[in-house]
Coordinates of C-alpha atoms and ligand atoms in Angstrom, one line a residue:
M1 CA 17.0 -178.1 -90.4
T2 CA 16.7 -174.6 -89.0
N3 CA 15.7 -176.0 -85.6
V4 CA 18.8 -178.1 -85.4
I5 CA 21.9 -176.7 -83.9
I6 CA 24.8 -177.5 -86.1
K7 CA 27.5 -178.4 -83.7
N8 CA 30.3 -178.6 -86.1
K9 CA 31.1 -175.0 -86.8
E10 CA 33.4 -175.9 -89.6
L11 CA 30.6 -177.7 -91.4
K12 CA 28.3 -174.8 -90.8
R13 CA 30.8 -172.4 -92.4
T14 CA 31.3 -174.8 -95.3
L15 CA 27.6 -175.0 -96.0
K16 CA 27.4 -171.2 -96.0
E17 CA 30.4 -171.0 -98.4
V18 CA 28.8 -173.6 -100.7
S19 CA 25.5 -171.6 -100.7
E20 CA 27.5 -168.4 -101.6
L21 CA 29.4 -170.3 -104.3
L22 CA 26.2 -171.6 -105.8
K23 CA 24.8 -168.1 -106.0
D24 CA 28.0 -167.0 -107.9
V25 CA 27.9 -170.0 -110.1
E26 CA 24.2 -169.4 -110.9
S27 CA 24.9 -165.8 -112.1
F28 CA 28.0 -167.1 -114.0
F29 CA 25.8 -169.5 -116.0
A30 CA 23.1 -166.9 -116.4
G31 CA 25.6 -164.6 -117.9
M32 CA 26.7 -167.3 -120.3
G33 CA 23.1 -168.0 -121.3
H34 CA 23.2 -171.6 -120.1
T35 CA 19.7 -171.4 -118.7
D36 CA 19.4 -175.2 -118.2
I37 CA 22.3 -175.5 -115.9
E38 CA 21.5 -172.1 -114.3
K39 CA 18.1 -173.6 -113.3
K40 CA 19.7 -176.7 -111.8
I41 CA 22.1 -174.6 -109.8
R42 CA 19.2 -172.5 -108.5
D43 CA 17.4 -175.7 -107.4
M44 CA 20.5 -176.9 -105.6
A45 CA 21.0 -173.6 -103.9
K46 CA 17.3 -173.6 -102.7
Q47 CA 17.8 -177.2 -101.6
M48 CA 20.6 -176.2 -99.3
A49 CA 18.0 -175.0 -96.8
E50 CA 15.7 -178.1 -97.3
P51 CA 15.9 -181.6 -95.7
F52 CA 18.3 -184.1 -97.1
Y53 CA 17.1 -185.7 -100.3
I54 CA 17.3 -189.4 -100.8
I55 CA 16.3 -190.4 -104.2
V56 CA 15.2 -194.0 -105.0
A57 CA 16.1 -194.8 -108.6
G58 CA 16.4 -197.8 -110.8
E59 CA 14.7 -199.6 -113.7
Y60 CA 11.0 -200.1 -113.8
N61 CA 9.6 -203.1 -111.8
S62 CA 12.8 -203.3 -109.7
G63 CA 10.7 -202.5 -106.6
K64 CA 11.4 -198.8 -105.9
S65 CA 7.9 -197.9 -104.7
S66 CA 7.8 -201.2 -102.8
F67 CA 11.1 -200.2 -101.1
V68 CA 9.6 -196.9 -99.9
N69 CA 6.5 -198.7 -98.7
A70 CA 8.8 -201.1 -96.8
L71 CA 10.5 -198.2 -95.0
L72 CA 7.2 -196.6 -94.1
G73 CA 5.7 -200.0 -93.0
K74 CA 2.6 -199.2 -95.0
K75 CA 1.5 -199.6 -98.6
I76 CA 1.4 -195.9 -99.3
L77 CA 2.7 -195.9 -102.9
R78 CA 1.1 -197.8 -105.7
V79 CA 3.1 -200.9 -106.9
G80 CA 2.6 -203.2 -109.8
P81 CA 4.3 -205.5 -112.3
T82 CA 4.0 -203.0 -115.2
P83 CA 5.6 -199.5 -115.3
T84 CA 3.6 -198.0 -112.4
T85 CA 5.2 -194.8 -111.1
H86 CA 4.8 -192.0 -113.7
S87 CA 6.0 -189.0 -111.8
V88 CA 8.4 -188.0 -109.0
V89 CA 6.9 -188.4 -105.5
L90 CA 8.4 -186.5 -102.6
L91 CA 7.8 -188.1 -99.3
T92 CA 8.1 -185.7 -96.4
H93 CA 7.1 -185.5 -92.8
G94 CA 3.5 -184.5 -92.0
D95 CA 1.1 -184.9 -89.0
S96 CA -1.0 -187.2 -91.2
F97 CA -1.1 -188.8 -94.6
S98 CA -1.8 -186.4 -97.4
Q99 CA -1.2 -186.1 -101.1
E100 CA -0.8 -183.1 -103.4
Q101 CA 0.3 -182.4 -107.0
L102 CA 3.1 -179.9 -107.0
Q103 CA 3.6 -179.6 -110.7
E104 CA 3.4 -181.7 -113.8
H105 CA 5.3 -184.9 -113.1
M106 CA 5.8 -184.1 -109.4
S107 CA 3.7 -184.7 -106.3
R108 CA 4.2 -184.7 -102.6
V109 CA 3.0 -187.2 -100.0
T110 CA 3.2 -186.5 -96.3
Y111 CA 3.4 -189.2 -93.6
P112 CA 3.8 -189.1 -89.8
L113 CA 7.1 -190.8 -89.6
D114 CA 9.7 -189.1 -87.4
A115 CA 12.6 -190.2 -89.7
L116 CA 11.1 -188.0 -92.5
K117 CA 11.8 -184.9 -90.5
E118 CA 15.4 -185.0 -91.5
I119 CA 15.1 -186.5 -94.9
T120 CA 12.9 -186.3 -98.0
L121 CA 12.5 -189.7 -99.7
V122 CA 11.9 -189.4 -103.4
D123 CA 10.3 -192.2 -105.4
T124 CA 10.9 -191.9 -109.2
P125 CA 9.6 -193.4 -112.4
G126 CA 11.7 -196.4 -113.6
T127 CA 14.2 -196.2 -116.4
N128 CA 14.4 -198.6 -119.3
S129 CA 10.6 -198.8 -119.7
I130 CA 8.6 -198.1 -122.9
F131 CA 7.8 -194.7 -121.5
V132 CA 10.8 -192.6 -122.7
E133 CA 9.6 -189.5 -120.8
H134 CA 10.2 -191.4 -117.5
E135 CA 13.9 -191.1 -118.3
T136 CA 13.7 -187.4 -118.9
I137 CA 11.7 -186.9 -115.7
I138 CA 14.3 -188.6 -113.6
E139 CA 17.2 -186.9 -115.4
N140 CA 15.6 -183.5 -114.7
F141 CA 15.5 -184.3 -111.0
I142 CA 18.6 -186.3 -110.2
H143 CA 20.7 -183.2 -109.6
R144 CA 18.7 -182.7 -106.4
A145 CA 19.7 -186.1 -104.9
E146 CA 22.1 -185.9 -102.0
L147 CA 22.1 -189.7 -101.9
V148 CA 20.9 -192.1 -104.5
I149 CA 19.5 -195.5 -103.4
F150 CA 19.7 -197.6 -106.5
I151 CA 17.4 -200.5 -106.6
T152 CA 18.3 -203.6 -108.6
S153 CA 16.2 -206.7 -108.7
S154 CA 17.8 -210.1 -107.7
D155 CA 16.1 -211.8 -110.7
R156 CA 18.2 -209.6 -113.1
P157 CA 21.0 -208.0 -111.0
L158 CA 23.1 -205.2 -112.6
T159 CA 22.0 -205.3 -116.2
E160 CA 23.8 -203.4 -119.0
S161 CA 21.3 -200.6 -118.9
E162 CA 21.6 -200.3 -115.1
R163 CA 25.4 -200.1 -115.4
R164 CA 25.0 -197.2 -117.9
F165 CA 22.6 -195.4 -115.5
I166 CA 24.9 -195.8 -112.5
Q167 CA 27.7 -194.5 -114.6
L168 CA 25.7 -191.4 -115.3
L169 CA 24.8 -191.0 -111.6
K170 CA 28.4 -191.3 -110.5
G171 CA 30.0 -189.6 -113.5
K172 CA 28.0 -186.8 -114.9
W173 CA 26.1 -186.1 -111.7
G174 CA 28.7 -187.1 -109.2
R175 CA 26.1 -188.5 -106.8
K176 CA 26.8 -190.8 -103.8
V177 CA 25.2 -194.2 -104.7
I178 CA 24.1 -197.1 -102.5
I179 CA 22.9 -200.3 -104.2
V180 CA 19.9 -202.2 -102.8
L181 CA 19.5 -205.7 -104.1
N182 CA 15.7 -206.2 -103.9
K183 CA 13.5 -209.2 -104.1
I184 CA 16.0 -211.5 -102.3
D185 CA 13.0 -213.7 -101.3
L186 CA 13.2 -214.9 -104.9
K187 CA 16.7 -216.3 -104.4
T188 CA 18.3 -218.9 -102.2
E189 CA 21.1 -218.0 -99.8
E190 CA 23.7 -219.7 -102.1
E191 CA 22.4 -217.7 -105.1
L192 CA 22.6 -214.5 -103.1
N193 CA 26.2 -215.4 -102.1
E194 CA 27.0 -215.3 -105.8
I195 CA 24.9 -212.2 -106.7
I196 CA 26.2 -209.8 -104.1
P197 CA 29.9 -210.3 -104.9
F198 CA 29.0 -210.2 -108.6
I199 CA 27.5 -206.7 -108.2
E200 CA 30.4 -205.5 -106.0
K201 CA 33.1 -206.8 -108.3
N202 CA 31.5 -205.4 -111.5
C203 CA 30.8 -202.0 -110.0
Y204 CA 34.4 -201.8 -109.1
K205 CA 35.6 -203.1 -112.5
L206 CA 33.2 -201.3 -114.8
L207 CA 32.3 -198.2 -112.8
G208 CA 35.4 -197.7 -110.7
F209 CA 33.8 -197.5 -107.3
D210 CA 33.4 -199.8 -104.3
P211 CA 29.7 -199.8 -103.6
K212 CA 27.8 -200.4 -100.5
V213 CA 25.4 -203.3 -101.4
I214 CA 22.5 -204.1 -99.1
A215 CA 20.2 -207.1 -99.7
L216 CA 16.5 -206.7 -99.1
S217 CA 13.1 -208.1 -99.6
S218 CA 10.6 -205.2 -99.7
L219 CA 7.8 -207.6 -100.0
M220 CA 8.7 -209.4 -96.8
A221 CA 9.4 -206.2 -95.0
T222 CA 6.1 -204.6 -95.8
T223 CA 4.2 -207.8 -94.8
A224 CA 6.3 -208.3 -91.7
K225 CA 5.7 -204.7 -90.5
A226 CA 2.0 -205.0 -91.2
N227 CA 1.8 -208.3 -89.3
Q228 CA 4.5 -207.4 -86.8
D229 CA 6.2 -210.6 -87.8
Q230 CA 9.7 -210.2 -86.3
E231 CA 11.1 -213.3 -88.0
L232 CA 10.0 -212.2 -91.4
L233 CA 11.3 -208.7 -90.6
R234 CA 14.7 -210.1 -89.8
K235 CA 14.7 -212.2 -93.1
S236 CA 13.7 -209.1 -95.1
N237 CA 16.9 -207.4 -93.9
V238 CA 15.1 -204.0 -93.9
G239 CA 16.8 -203.3 -90.6
E240 CA 20.2 -202.9 -92.3
I241 CA 19.0 -200.2 -94.7
E242 CA 17.1 -198.4 -92.0
D243 CA 20.1 -198.5 -89.8
F244 CA 22.2 -197.0 -92.5
I245 CA 19.8 -194.3 -93.5
F246 CA 18.3 -193.3 -90.2
E247 CA 21.1 -194.1 -87.7
K248 CA 24.6 -194.4 -89.2
M249 CA 24.2 -191.3 -91.4
D250 CA 23.9 -188.8 -88.6
F251 CA 23.0 -185.3 -89.1
D252 CA 26.5 -184.0 -89.7
I253 CA 27.2 -186.7 -92.3
K254 CA 24.0 -185.8 -94.1
M255 CA 24.9 -182.1 -94.0
E256 CA 28.3 -182.8 -95.3
L257 CA 26.8 -184.9 -98.1
K258 CA 24.5 -182.0 -98.8
S259 CA 27.4 -179.7 -99.3
L260 CA 29.3 -182.3 -101.3
S261 CA 26.6 -183.1 -103.8
P262 CA 26.6 -179.7 -105.5
L263 CA 30.4 -179.6 -105.4
R264 CA 30.7 -182.9 -107.1
F265 CA 28.2 -181.8 -109.7
L266 CA 30.1 -178.5 -110.3
T267 CA 33.4 -180.4 -110.6
N268 CA 31.9 -182.4 -113.6
V269 CA 30.1 -179.5 -115.1
F270 CA 33.1 -177.2 -114.9
A271 CA 35.4 -179.9 -116.4
D272 CA 33.1 -180.2 -119.4
L273 CA 32.7 -176.4 -119.7
K274 CA 36.5 -175.9 -119.5
K275 CA 37.1 -178.4 -122.2
D276 CA 34.4 -176.7 -124.3
L277 CA 35.8 -173.2 -123.8
E278 CA 39.4 -174.3 -124.5
T279 CA 38.3 -176.0 -127.7
K280 CA 36.5 -172.8 -128.8
I281 CA 39.4 -170.6 -128.0
A282 CA 41.8 -172.9 -129.9
R283 CA 39.3 -172.8 -132.9
Y284 CA 39.1 -169.0 -132.7
N285 CA 42.9 -168.7 -132.6
S286 CA 43.2 -170.8 -135.7
E287 CA 40.4 -168.9 -137.4
I288 CA 42.1 -165.6 -136.6
A289 CA 45.4 -166.9 -137.9
G290 CA 43.6 -168.1 -141.0
I291 CA 42.1 -164.6 -141.6
E292 CA 45.5 -163.0 -141.1
R293 CA 47.0 -165.4 -143.7
L294 CA 44.2 -164.5 -146.0
E295 CA 44.8 -160.8 -145.5
A296 CA 48.5 -161.2 -146.3
R297 CA 47.6 -163.1 -149.4
L298 CA 45.2 -160.4 -150.5
K299 CA 47.9 -157.8 -149.9
S300 CA 50.4 -159.5 -152.1
K301 CA 47.7 -160.3 -154.7
R302 CA 46.9 -156.6 -154.9
E303 CA 50.6 -155.8 -155.5
D304 CA 50.9 -158.5 -158.1
M305 CA 47.8 -157.2 -160.0
Q306 CA 48.9 -153.6 -159.8
D307 CA 52.3 -154.6 -161.2
Y308 CA 50.8 -156.7 -163.9
S309 CA 48.4 -154.0 -165.0
K310 CA 51.3 -151.7 -165.8
K311 CA 51.8 -153.7 -168.9
Y312 CA 48.6 -152.2 -170.2
K313 CA 50.0 -148.7 -169.9
L314 CA 53.0 -149.8 -172.0
E315 CA 50.7 -151.4 -174.6
I316 CA 48.6 -148.2 -174.8
E317 CA 51.8 -146.1 -175.2
S318 CA 53.1 -148.4 -177.9
A319 CA 49.8 -148.2 -179.8
F320 CA 50.2 -144.5 -179.9
S321 CA 53.9 -144.6 -180.8
R322 CA 53.0 -146.9 -183.7
L323 CA 50.6 -144.2 -184.9
K324 CA 53.4 -141.7 -184.8
E325 CA 55.8 -143.9 -186.7
R326 CA 53.2 -144.4 -189.5
L327 CA 52.6 -140.7 -189.7
D328 CA 56.3 -140.1 -189.9
T329 CA 56.7 -142.6 -192.7
F330 CA 53.7 -141.1 -194.5
L331 CA 55.0 -137.5 -194.2
G332 CA 58.6 -138.5 -195.2
Y333 CA 57.3 -140.1 -198.3
H334 CA 54.3 -137.9 -199.4
M335 CA 55.0 -134.5 -198.0
T336 CA 58.1 -133.7 -200.0
T337 CA 58.3 -130.9 -202.6
R338 CA 58.6 -133.5 -205.4
A339 CA 55.7 -135.6 -204.2
L340 CA 53.5 -132.6 -203.8
M341 CA 54.5 -131.2 -207.1
A342 CA 53.7 -134.5 -208.7
S343 CA 50.4 -134.7 -206.9
V344 CA 49.4 -131.4 -208.5
F345 CA 49.1 -133.3 -211.7
S346 CA 47.8 -136.5 -210.1
R347 CA 44.1 -137.1 -209.4
E348 CA 44.8 -138.5 -206.0
K349 CA 45.4 -135.6 -203.5
I350 CA 47.5 -136.0 -200.4
G351 CA 44.4 -136.0 -198.0
D352 CA 43.0 -139.0 -199.9
K353 CA 46.3 -140.8 -199.9
F354 CA 46.5 -140.2 -196.2
K355 CA 43.1 -141.6 -195.5
K356 CA 43.8 -144.6 -197.7
E357 CA 47.2 -145.4 -196.3
M358 CA 46.4 -144.8 -192.7
S359 CA 43.2 -146.7 -192.7
S360 CA 44.8 -149.6 -194.6
L361 CA 47.3 -150.0 -191.7
S362 CA 45.9 -151.4 -188.5
N363 CA 44.3 -148.6 -186.7
P364 CA 45.9 -147.9 -183.3
L365 CA 42.4 -147.1 -182.0
H366 CA 41.5 -150.7 -182.6
D367 CA 44.6 -151.6 -180.6
L368 CA 43.2 -149.4 -177.8
D369 CA 40.0 -151.4 -177.8
R370 CA 41.9 -154.7 -177.7
V371 CA 44.1 -153.5 -174.8
I372 CA 40.9 -152.4 -172.9
D373 CA 39.2 -155.7 -173.5
D374 CA 42.4 -157.6 -172.4
A375 CA 42.7 -155.4 -169.3
V376 CA 39.0 -155.8 -168.3
D377 CA 39.3 -159.6 -168.8
Y378 CA 42.4 -159.8 -166.6
I379 CA 40.8 -157.8 -163.8
T380 CA 37.6 -159.8 -163.9
R381 CA 39.4 -163.1 -164.0
N382 CA 41.5 -162.1 -161.0
N383 CA 38.6 -160.6 -159.1
R384 CA 36.9 -163.9 -159.4
A385 CA 40.0 -165.7 -158.3
L386 CA 40.2 -163.4 -155.3
W387 CA 36.6 -164.1 -154.3
E388 CA 37.3 -167.8 -154.7
I389 CA 40.1 -167.5 -152.2
A390 CA 37.7 -165.8 -149.9
L391 CA 35.0 -168.4 -150.5
D392 CA 37.5 -171.3 -149.9
Y393 CA 38.2 -169.6 -146.6
K394 CA 34.5 -169.3 -146.0
K395 CA 34.0 -173.0 -146.6
V396 CA 36.4 -173.8 -143.9
E397 CA 35.0 -171.2 -141.5
Q398 CA 31.3 -171.5 -141.6
G399 CA 29.4 -168.7 -139.8
T400 CA 29.5 -165.6 -142.0
G401 CA 27.0 -165.2 -144.7
D402 CA 28.5 -162.2 -146.4
V403 CA 31.3 -163.6 -148.5
E404 CA 28.8 -165.3 -150.8
S405 CA 26.8 -162.2 -151.3
L406 CA 28.9 -161.2 -154.4
G407 CA 27.3 -163.6 -156.8
E408 CA 27.9 -164.3 -160.4
H409 CA 25.8 -161.4 -161.6
S410 CA 28.0 -159.0 -159.6
F411 CA 31.1 -160.1 -161.5
E412 CA 29.3 -159.5 -164.8
D413 CA 28.0 -156.1 -163.5
R414 CA 31.4 -155.0 -162.4
K415 CA 33.0 -156.2 -165.6
N416 CA 30.5 -154.2 -167.7
E417 CA 31.0 -151.1 -165.5
L418 CA 34.7 -151.2 -166.0
Q419 CA 34.5 -151.9 -169.7
F420 CA 32.0 -149.1 -170.2
A421 CA 34.1 -146.6 -168.2
L422 CA 37.2 -147.3 -170.1
K423 CA 35.6 -147.4 -173.5
E424 CA 33.6 -144.3 -172.9
H425 CA 36.6 -142.4 -171.7
S426 CA 38.6 -143.7 -174.6
R427 CA 36.3 -141.8 -177.0
E428 CA 38.1 -138.8 -176.0
Y429 CA 41.3 -140.3 -177.4
R430 CA 39.5 -141.0 -180.7
E431 CA 39.5 -137.3 -181.4
F432 CA 42.4 -138.3 -183.7
D433 CA 40.2 -139.2 -186.5
L434 CA 41.3 -139.8 -190.1
V435 CA 38.9 -137.5 -191.8
N436 CA 39.9 -134.5 -189.8
E437 CA 43.5 -135.3 -189.9
A438 CA 43.4 -135.8 -193.7
D439 CA 41.9 -132.3 -194.0
R440 CA 44.6 -130.8 -191.9
I441 CA 47.3 -132.5 -193.9
R442 CA 45.7 -131.3 -197.1
A443 CA 45.7 -127.7 -195.8
V444 CA 49.3 -127.9 -194.7
A445 CA 50.3 -129.4 -198.0
Q446 CA 48.4 -126.8 -200.0
G447 CA 49.8 -124.0 -198.0
G448 CA 53.3 -125.3 -198.5
L449 CA 52.8 -125.8 -202.2
V450 CA 51.4 -122.3 -202.7
N451 CA 54.3 -120.7 -200.8
F452 CA 56.8 -122.8 -202.7
L453 CA 55.3 -121.9 -206.1
A454 CA 55.2 -118.2 -205.1
M455 CA 58.9 -118.2 -204.2
E456 CA 59.9 -120.1 -207.3
G457 CA 57.7 -117.7 -209.4
A458 CA 59.4 -114.7 -207.9
A459 CA 62.8 -116.2 -208.7
V460 CA 61.9 -116.8 -212.3
A461 CA 60.5 -113.3 -212.6
A462 CA 63.6 -111.9 -211.2
I463 CA 65.7 -113.5 -213.8
A464 CA 63.4 -113.0 -216.7
G465 CA 61.7 -109.6 -216.3
F466 CA 62.7 -107.6 -213.3
G467 CA 66.2 -108.7 -213.8
Y468 CA 66.5 -106.9 -217.1
L469 CA 65.2 -103.7 -215.6
L470 CA 67.4 -104.0 -212.5
T471 CA 70.5 -104.3 -214.6
F472 CA 70.3 -100.6 -214.8
F473 CA 71.0 -100.5 -211.1
L474 CA 72.7 -103.7 -210.1
P475 CA 75.2 -106.0 -211.9
A476 CA 73.5 -109.0 -213.6
A477 CA 75.6 -111.4 -211.6
I478 CA 74.1 -110.1 -208.3
I479 CA 70.6 -110.4 -209.7
M480 CA 71.3 -113.9 -210.7
V481 CA 72.6 -114.8 -207.2
G482 CA 69.5 -113.2 -205.6
A483 CA 67.1 -115.1 -207.9
M484 CA 68.9 -118.4 -207.2
A485 CA 68.7 -117.7 -203.4
L486 CA 65.0 -117.1 -203.7
A487 CA 64.6 -120.3 -205.6
G488 CA 66.6 -122.1 -203.0
I489 CA 64.5 -120.7 -200.1
G490 CA 61.4 -121.9 -202.0
F491 CA 62.7 -125.5 -201.7
T492 CA 62.9 -125.3 -197.9
V493 CA 59.2 -124.3 -197.5
I494 CA 57.7 -127.7 -197.6
P495 CA 60.2 -129.5 -195.4
H496 CA 59.7 -126.7 -192.9
K497 CA 55.9 -127.0 -193.0
R498 CA 56.3 -130.8 -192.6
K499 CA 58.5 -130.4 -189.6
V500 CA 56.2 -127.9 -187.9
Y501 CA 53.2 -130.2 -188.6
R502 CA 55.1 -133.2 -187.4
T503 CA 56.1 -131.6 -184.1
E504 CA 52.6 -130.4 -183.5
I505 CA 50.9 -133.8 -184.2
S506 CA 53.6 -135.6 -182.2
K507 CA 52.8 -133.5 -179.2
R508 CA 49.1 -134.1 -179.6
I509 CA 49.6 -137.8 -179.9
D510 CA 51.9 -137.9 -176.8
N511 CA 49.4 -136.0 -174.9
L512 CA 46.6 -138.4 -175.9
S513 CA 48.8 -141.3 -175.1
D514 CA 49.6 -140.0 -171.6
R515 CA 46.0 -139.3 -170.7
C516 CA 44.7 -142.5 -172.1
S517 CA 47.2 -144.7 -170.3
N518 CA 47.0 -142.8 -167.0
F519 CA 43.2 -143.0 -167.0
T520 CA 43.2 -146.7 -167.9
I521 CA 45.7 -147.5 -165.1
S522 CA 43.8 -145.5 -162.6
E523 CA 40.6 -147.2 -163.5
L524 CA 42.2 -150.7 -163.3
N525 CA 43.7 -149.9 -159.9
K526 CA 40.4 -148.6 -158.7
A527 CA 38.7 -151.9 -159.8
I528 CA 41.5 -153.9 -158.0
D529 CA 41.1 -151.8 -154.9
R530 CA 37.4 -152.1 -154.9
V531 CA 37.3 -155.9 -154.9
I532 CA 40.1 -156.2 -152.4
E533 CA 38.5 -153.7 -150.1
D534 CA 35.2 -155.6 -150.4
I535 CA 36.8 -158.8 -149.3
E536 CA 38.9 -157.1 -146.6
N537 CA 35.8 -155.5 -145.2
T538 CA 33.9 -158.8 -145.1
V539 CA 36.9 -160.6 -143.7
A540 CA 37.6 -157.9 -141.1
C541 CA 34.0 -158.2 -140.0
F542 CA 34.5 -161.9 -139.6
R543 CA 37.8 -161.4 -137.7
D544 CA 36.2 -158.8 -135.4
V545 CA 33.4 -161.2 -134.5
R546 CA 36.0 -164.0 -133.8
W547 CA 38.1 -161.6 -131.7
S548 CA 35.2 -160.6 -129.5
E549 CA 34.0 -164.2 -129.2
R550 CA 37.5 -165.3 -128.2
E551 CA 37.6 -162.4 -125.7
I552 CA 34.3 -163.6 -124.2
C553 CA 35.5 -167.2 -124.0
M554 CA 38.7 -166.1 -122.3
K555 CA 36.8 -164.0 -119.8
H556 CA 34.5 -167.0 -119.1
L557 CA 37.5 -169.3 -118.7
A558 CA 39.2 -167.0 -116.2
E559 CA 36.0 -166.8 -114.2
L560 CA 35.5 -170.5 -114.4
N561 CA 39.1 -171.1 -113.2
R562 CA 38.4 -168.9 -110.2
L563 CA 35.1 -170.8 -109.4
S564 CA 36.9 -174.2 -109.9
D565 CA 39.5 -173.1 -107.3
R566 CA 36.7 -172.4 -104.9
V567 CA 35.1 -175.8 -105.5
R568 CA 38.4 -177.5 -105.0
G569 CA 39.1 -175.6 -101.8
L570 CA 35.7 -176.6 -100.4
L571 CA 36.1 -180.3 -101.5
G572 CA 39.4 -180.4 -99.8
K573 CA 37.7 -179.7 -96.5
S574 CA 35.4 -182.8 -96.8
S575 CA 36.2 -186.1 -95.3
T576 CA 37.7 -188.6 -97.7
E577 CA 35.2 -191.2 -96.9
L578 CA 32.3 -189.1 -98.2
K579 CA 34.2 -188.0 -101.3
Ligands
GTP601 N1 8.9 -211.1 -104.9 C1 9.1 -209.8 -104.7 N2 8.4 -209.0 -105.4 C2 8.6 -207.7 -105.2 C3 9.4 -207.2 -104.2 N3 9.4 -205.8 -104.3 C4 8.5 -205.5 -105.3 N4 8.0 -206.6 -105.8 C5 7.1 -206.7 -107.0 O1 7.7 -206.1 -108.1 C6 6.7 -205.5 -108.9 C7 7.2 -204.0 -109.1 O2 7.2 -203.3 -107.9 P1 7.2 -201.8 -107.8 O3 7.5 -201.4 -106.5 O4 6.0 -201.2 -108.4 O5 8.4 -201.5 -108.8 P2 8.9 -200.0 -109.2 O6 10.4 -200.1 -109.3 O7 8.3 -199.0 -108.4 O8 8.3 -200.0 -110.7 P3 7.9 -198.6 -111.5 O9 7.2 -197.7 -110.7 O10 7.1 -199.2 -112.6 O11 9.2 -198.1 -112.0 C8 5.5 -205.5 -108.1 O12 4.7 -206.5 -108.6 C9 5.9 -205.8 -106.7 O13 4.9 -206.6 -106.0 C10 10.1 -208.1 -103.4 O14 10.9 -207.8 -102.6 N5 9.9 -209.4 -103.7
MG602 MG1 7.1 -197.4 -108.7

């Protein structure tokens, strides 16, 4: 090719642009990690500088190798009634016949035929045989074809599997296809007049293209060339296909086809990739929207839970205020002057009564335990519900392994942790214990009683003894009034002590109540925050991954659109006939 001057400057420029485009496309696919396509593009780019590739394809036994032999006029390739060709054979020009293995499943044969200077003829293994790998070998090579000569045998023209293969050649690979109806020596002229229109019609109907169909007998052509039998040569019709390949398709047409082949291939590959990227972007968009909905749900769930847990603060406060009420009732009934005086003669002292009565009532500290248990249950239940929301989400959006990591044992662990923290801390509030308090009450009561008795004793003494002596100095009436006043003051001692004690214990209980409820609420909120933050972190991770994947897809799509525009621009320059 390098020796040939390309007259058409426009074509030369197009070929150069296609080569540059292929380089860019190659690095685009390399960047995306599509090594398979990248390799194919690299092959195509390399091939831009090589002779025109005509690939002979078709089902096994259709006569592909016989067709190549017919063109060469010599039985160079092995033919046979069973699947015979097992690898791709490149036929190129050489000063003499030679054969070499290029790689596994690929060999080269050289032959001194001038026509091979401009083209490389490629024989391939047949499709639809029992050797499945034959299909793979040809599929891995077909992207290199600038023109495909599809051989179908006249004894089974255009089978269903052939139709599928041609569809692949035209569709996925965007190749230019010529159909050769081989073995025409097996059919009469009348039969051929039916078969050829049948192929043309069905290609158009089923495959959407108007094919060039050339009838041929490879067998006759090879024999005719060997025996120089002109009549047989004419009957074989090999002249028509030779004329088409070697004469009608001049150099410029071949070069244009050369530039068109990769463009057609790229058009199809780009269309698939574009669809793929758009589907992915749409999926990422909906996943991200899903995550945002989940985050909004978590936020409102956190608020609901925090609101709800305020009820435990009220319950704790009311447990303590019930305690205060009971104390009040007890003090009002038992810590009176009369009751204390009576208790002097009774065997049951006030401390014991206190213990008995207070413990017979439901202990507010038991209430505290119940509230803590309820609160812990509520938090655990809801944490589990939250994780279930996250897991539901995860089921829809496979791809992150983190959401499930908080297993059943973690719920139990967290439940126990919270319960332990609250119960441990609540010990502090149990400093209000009955034994201690009973002792205190006994002390207050005794002190009150002693003071009371002392005052009353002084009043009696004033009247009885000292009063008599004092009458020397003061009138008896004044002494009487003083003694009465003293007795009266005596009666206020116990109520006063009771009031002081009540105020003091009330303060203590209020203080305990505040600390207990505040601590409990703060622990509950911490537990709520902890689980929500765990979920949020996992979800945020998932969202970040989706964000960046979507960004990458969008970048690829933008690049793909730029490359597609270049392909379209170059295709626009080609003649309609070749397209
Ligand atoms: N009658 C007749 N037989 C032919 C003609 N061309 C090929 N054959 C026979 O068909 C059989 C298959 O020919 P091949 O050329 O080996 O077929 P192929 O398509 O290369 O087969 P694979 O390499 O197995 O895929 C052989 O027995 C050939 O002799 C023809 O034009 N007429
Ligand atoms: Mg063969």
